[in-house]
mmCIF file with all atom_site columns, C-alpha atoms in Angstrom:
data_model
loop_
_atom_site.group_PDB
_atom_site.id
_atom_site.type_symbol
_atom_site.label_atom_id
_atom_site.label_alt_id
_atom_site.label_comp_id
_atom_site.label_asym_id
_atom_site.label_entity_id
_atom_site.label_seq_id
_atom_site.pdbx_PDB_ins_code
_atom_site.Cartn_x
_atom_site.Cartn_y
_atom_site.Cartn_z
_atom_site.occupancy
_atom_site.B_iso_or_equiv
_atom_site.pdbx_formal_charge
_atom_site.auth_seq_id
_atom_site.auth_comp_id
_atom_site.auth_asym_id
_atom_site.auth_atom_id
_atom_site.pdbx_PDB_model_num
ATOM 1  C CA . UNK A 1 1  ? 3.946  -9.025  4.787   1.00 0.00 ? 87  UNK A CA 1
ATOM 2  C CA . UNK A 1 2  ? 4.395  -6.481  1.993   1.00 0.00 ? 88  UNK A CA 1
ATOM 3  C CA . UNK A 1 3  ? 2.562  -3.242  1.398   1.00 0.00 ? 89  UNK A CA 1
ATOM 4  C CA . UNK A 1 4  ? 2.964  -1.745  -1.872  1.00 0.00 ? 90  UNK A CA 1
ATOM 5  C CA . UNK A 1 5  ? 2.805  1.592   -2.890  1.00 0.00 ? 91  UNK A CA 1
ATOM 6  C CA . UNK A 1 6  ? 1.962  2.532   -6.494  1.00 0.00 ? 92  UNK A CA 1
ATOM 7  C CA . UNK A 1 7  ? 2.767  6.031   -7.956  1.00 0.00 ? 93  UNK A CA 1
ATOM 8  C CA . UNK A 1 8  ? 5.123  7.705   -10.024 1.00 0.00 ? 94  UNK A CA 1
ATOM 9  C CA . UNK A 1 9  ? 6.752  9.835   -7.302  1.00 0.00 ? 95  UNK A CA 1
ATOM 10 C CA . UNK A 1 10 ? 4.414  12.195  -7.244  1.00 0.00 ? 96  UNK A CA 1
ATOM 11 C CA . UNK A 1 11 ? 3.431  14.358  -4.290  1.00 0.00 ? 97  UNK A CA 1
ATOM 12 C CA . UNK A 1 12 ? 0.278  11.802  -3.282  1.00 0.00 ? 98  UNK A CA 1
ATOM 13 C CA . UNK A 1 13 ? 2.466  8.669   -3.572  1.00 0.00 ? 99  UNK A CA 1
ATOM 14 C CA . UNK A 1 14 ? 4.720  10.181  -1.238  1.00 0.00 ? 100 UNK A CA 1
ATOM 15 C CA . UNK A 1 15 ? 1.743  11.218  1.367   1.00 0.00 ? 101 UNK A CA 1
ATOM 16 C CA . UNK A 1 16 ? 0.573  7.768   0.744   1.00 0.00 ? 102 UNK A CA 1
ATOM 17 C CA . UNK A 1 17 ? 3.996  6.117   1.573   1.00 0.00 ? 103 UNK A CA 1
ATOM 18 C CA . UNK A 1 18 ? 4.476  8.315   4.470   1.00 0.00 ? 104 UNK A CA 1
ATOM 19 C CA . UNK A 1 19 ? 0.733  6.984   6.054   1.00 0.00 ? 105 UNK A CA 1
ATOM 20 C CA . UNK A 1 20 ? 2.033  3.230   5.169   1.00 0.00 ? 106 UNK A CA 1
ATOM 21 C CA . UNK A 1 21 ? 4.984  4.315   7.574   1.00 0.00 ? 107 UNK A CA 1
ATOM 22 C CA . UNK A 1 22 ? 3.314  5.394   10.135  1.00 0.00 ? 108 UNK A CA 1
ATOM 23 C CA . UNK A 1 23 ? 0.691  2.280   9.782   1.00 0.00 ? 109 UNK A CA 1
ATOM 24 C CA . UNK A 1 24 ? 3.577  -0.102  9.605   1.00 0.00 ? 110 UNK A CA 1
ATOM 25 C CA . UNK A 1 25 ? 4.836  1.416   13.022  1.00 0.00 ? 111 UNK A CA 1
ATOM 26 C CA . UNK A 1 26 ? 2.126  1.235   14.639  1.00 0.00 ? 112 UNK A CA 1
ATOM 27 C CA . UNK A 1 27 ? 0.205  -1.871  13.912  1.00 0.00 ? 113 UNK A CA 1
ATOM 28 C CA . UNK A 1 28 ? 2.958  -3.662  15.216  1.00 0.00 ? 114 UNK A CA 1
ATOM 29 C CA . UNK A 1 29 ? 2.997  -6.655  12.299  1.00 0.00 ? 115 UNK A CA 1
ATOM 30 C CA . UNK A 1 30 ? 6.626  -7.059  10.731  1.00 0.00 ? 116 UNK A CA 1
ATOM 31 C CA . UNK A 1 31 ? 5.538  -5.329  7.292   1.00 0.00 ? 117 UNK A CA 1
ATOM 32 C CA . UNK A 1 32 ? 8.182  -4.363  4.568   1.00 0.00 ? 118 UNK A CA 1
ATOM 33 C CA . UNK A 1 33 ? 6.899  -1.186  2.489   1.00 0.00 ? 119 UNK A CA 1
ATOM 34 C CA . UNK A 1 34 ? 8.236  -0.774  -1.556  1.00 0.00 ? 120 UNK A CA 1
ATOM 35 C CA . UNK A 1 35 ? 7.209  1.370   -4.267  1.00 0.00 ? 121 UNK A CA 1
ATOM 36 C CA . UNK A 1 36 ? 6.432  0.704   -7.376  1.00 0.00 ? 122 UNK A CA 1
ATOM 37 C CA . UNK A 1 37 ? 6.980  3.958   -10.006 1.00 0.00 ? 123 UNK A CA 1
ATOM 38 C CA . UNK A 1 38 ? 7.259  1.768   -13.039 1.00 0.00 ? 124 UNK A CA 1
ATOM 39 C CA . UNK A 1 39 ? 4.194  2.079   -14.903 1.00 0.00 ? 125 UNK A CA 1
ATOM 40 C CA . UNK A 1 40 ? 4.145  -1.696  -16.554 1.00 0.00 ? 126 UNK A CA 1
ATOM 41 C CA . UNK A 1 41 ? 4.698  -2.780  -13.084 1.00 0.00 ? 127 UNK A CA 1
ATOM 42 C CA . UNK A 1 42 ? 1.451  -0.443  -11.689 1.00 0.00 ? 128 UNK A CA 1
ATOM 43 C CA . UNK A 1 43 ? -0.665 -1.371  -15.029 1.00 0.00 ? 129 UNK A CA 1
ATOM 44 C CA . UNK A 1 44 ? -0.759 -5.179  -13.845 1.00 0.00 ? 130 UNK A CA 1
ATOM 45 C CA . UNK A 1 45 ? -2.446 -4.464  -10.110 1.00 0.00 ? 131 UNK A CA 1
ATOM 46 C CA . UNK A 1 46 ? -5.108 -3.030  -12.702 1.00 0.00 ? 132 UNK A CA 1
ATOM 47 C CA . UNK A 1 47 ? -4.777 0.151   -10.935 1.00 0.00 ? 133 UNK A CA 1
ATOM 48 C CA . UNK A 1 48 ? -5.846 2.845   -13.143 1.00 0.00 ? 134 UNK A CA 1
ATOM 49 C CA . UNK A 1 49 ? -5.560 6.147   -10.591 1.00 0.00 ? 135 UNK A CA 1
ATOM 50 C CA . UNK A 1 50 ? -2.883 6.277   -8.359  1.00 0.00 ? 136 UNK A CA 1
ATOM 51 C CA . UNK A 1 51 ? -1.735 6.823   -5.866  1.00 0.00 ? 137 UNK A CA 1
ATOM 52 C CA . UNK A 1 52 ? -2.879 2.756   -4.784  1.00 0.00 ? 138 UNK A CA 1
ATOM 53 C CA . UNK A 1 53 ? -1.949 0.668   -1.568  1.00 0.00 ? 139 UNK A CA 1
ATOM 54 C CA . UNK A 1 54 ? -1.575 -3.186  -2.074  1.00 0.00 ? 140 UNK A CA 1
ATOM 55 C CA . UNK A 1 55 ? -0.950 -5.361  0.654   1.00 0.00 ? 141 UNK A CA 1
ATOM 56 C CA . UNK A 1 56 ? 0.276  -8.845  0.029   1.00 0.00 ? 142 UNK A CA 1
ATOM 57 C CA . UNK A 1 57 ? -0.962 -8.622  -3.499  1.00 0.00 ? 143 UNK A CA 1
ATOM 58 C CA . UNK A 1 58 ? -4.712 -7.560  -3.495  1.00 0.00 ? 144 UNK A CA 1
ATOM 59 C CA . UNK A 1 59 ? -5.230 -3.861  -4.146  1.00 0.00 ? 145 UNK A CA 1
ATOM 60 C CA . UNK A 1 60 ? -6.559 -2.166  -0.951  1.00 0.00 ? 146 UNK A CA 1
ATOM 61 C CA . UNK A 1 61 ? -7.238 1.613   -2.372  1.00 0.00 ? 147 UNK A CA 1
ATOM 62 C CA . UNK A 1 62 ? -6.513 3.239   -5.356  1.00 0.00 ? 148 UNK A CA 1
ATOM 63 C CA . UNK A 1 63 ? -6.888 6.883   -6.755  1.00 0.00 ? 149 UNK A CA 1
ATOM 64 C CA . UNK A 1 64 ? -6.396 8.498   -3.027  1.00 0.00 ? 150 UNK A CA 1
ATOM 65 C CA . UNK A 1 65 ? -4.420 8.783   0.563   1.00 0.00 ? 151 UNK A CA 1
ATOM 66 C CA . UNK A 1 66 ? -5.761 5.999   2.318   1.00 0.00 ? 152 UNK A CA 1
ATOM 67 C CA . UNK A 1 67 ? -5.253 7.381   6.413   1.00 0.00 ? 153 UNK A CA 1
ATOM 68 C CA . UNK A 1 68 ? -2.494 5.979   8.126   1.00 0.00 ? 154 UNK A CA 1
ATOM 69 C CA . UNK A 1 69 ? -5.635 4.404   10.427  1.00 0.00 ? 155 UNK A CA 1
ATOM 70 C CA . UNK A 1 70 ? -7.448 2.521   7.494   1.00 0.00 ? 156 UNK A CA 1
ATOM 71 C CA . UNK A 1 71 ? -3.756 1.220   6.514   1.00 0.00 ? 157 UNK A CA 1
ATOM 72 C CA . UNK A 1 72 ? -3.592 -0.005  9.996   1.00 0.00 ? 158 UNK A CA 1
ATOM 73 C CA . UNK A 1 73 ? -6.787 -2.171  9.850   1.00 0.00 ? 159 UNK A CA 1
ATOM 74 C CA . UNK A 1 74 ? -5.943 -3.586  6.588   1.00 0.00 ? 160 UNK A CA 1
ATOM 75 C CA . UNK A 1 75 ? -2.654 -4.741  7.767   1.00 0.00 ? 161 UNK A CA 1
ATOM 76 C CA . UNK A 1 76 ? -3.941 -6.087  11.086  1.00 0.00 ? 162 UNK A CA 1
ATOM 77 C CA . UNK A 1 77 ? -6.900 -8.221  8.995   1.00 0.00 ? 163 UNK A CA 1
ATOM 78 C CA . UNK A 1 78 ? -3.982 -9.298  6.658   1.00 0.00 ? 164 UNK A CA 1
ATOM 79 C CA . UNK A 1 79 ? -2.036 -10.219 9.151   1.00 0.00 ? 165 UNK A CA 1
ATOM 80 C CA . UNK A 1 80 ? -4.799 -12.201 11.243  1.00 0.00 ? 166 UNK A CA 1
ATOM 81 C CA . UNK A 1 81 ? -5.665 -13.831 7.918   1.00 0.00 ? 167 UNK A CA 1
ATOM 82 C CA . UNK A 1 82 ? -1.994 -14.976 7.353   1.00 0.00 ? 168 UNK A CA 1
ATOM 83 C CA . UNK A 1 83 ? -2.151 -16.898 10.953  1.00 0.00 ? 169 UNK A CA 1
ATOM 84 C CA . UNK A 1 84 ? -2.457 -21.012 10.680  1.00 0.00 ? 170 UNK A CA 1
#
């Protein structure tokens, strides 16, 4: 699984990144976290505010710090969706 963070490095994307962390850690699902700070690479999520959160592709929140809880039950229902 892959969680995305978009932002240019500002002070949100890192609170944002940090909350992925701590979702990551405790959902328990094998999740690898990147940012993305280049702005082509943001424009094509069709993100227009960031700080956003994708997970496996599909844009979960954009334009604020999505708790560290939230994250968790997005990754979980990802996750469970991924399953056979």
């Amino acid at each position: 699984m892959k969680v995305k963070i978009l932002g240019t490095g500002c002070a949100k994307c890192k609170k944002l990144y940090a909350e992925a962390e701590k979702a990551v850690a405790s959902s328990g699902v094998a999740a690898e976290i990147e940012k993305v700070e280049k702005i082509d690479d943001i424009m094509k999520y069709g993100v227009m505010m960031t700080p956003a959160l994708v997970i496996d592709e599909e844009v979960k929140a954009s334009g604020r710090i999505a708790p560290a809880s939230e994250i968790v039950t997005w990754i979980t229902t990802a996750a469970a969706k991924a399953k056979p």
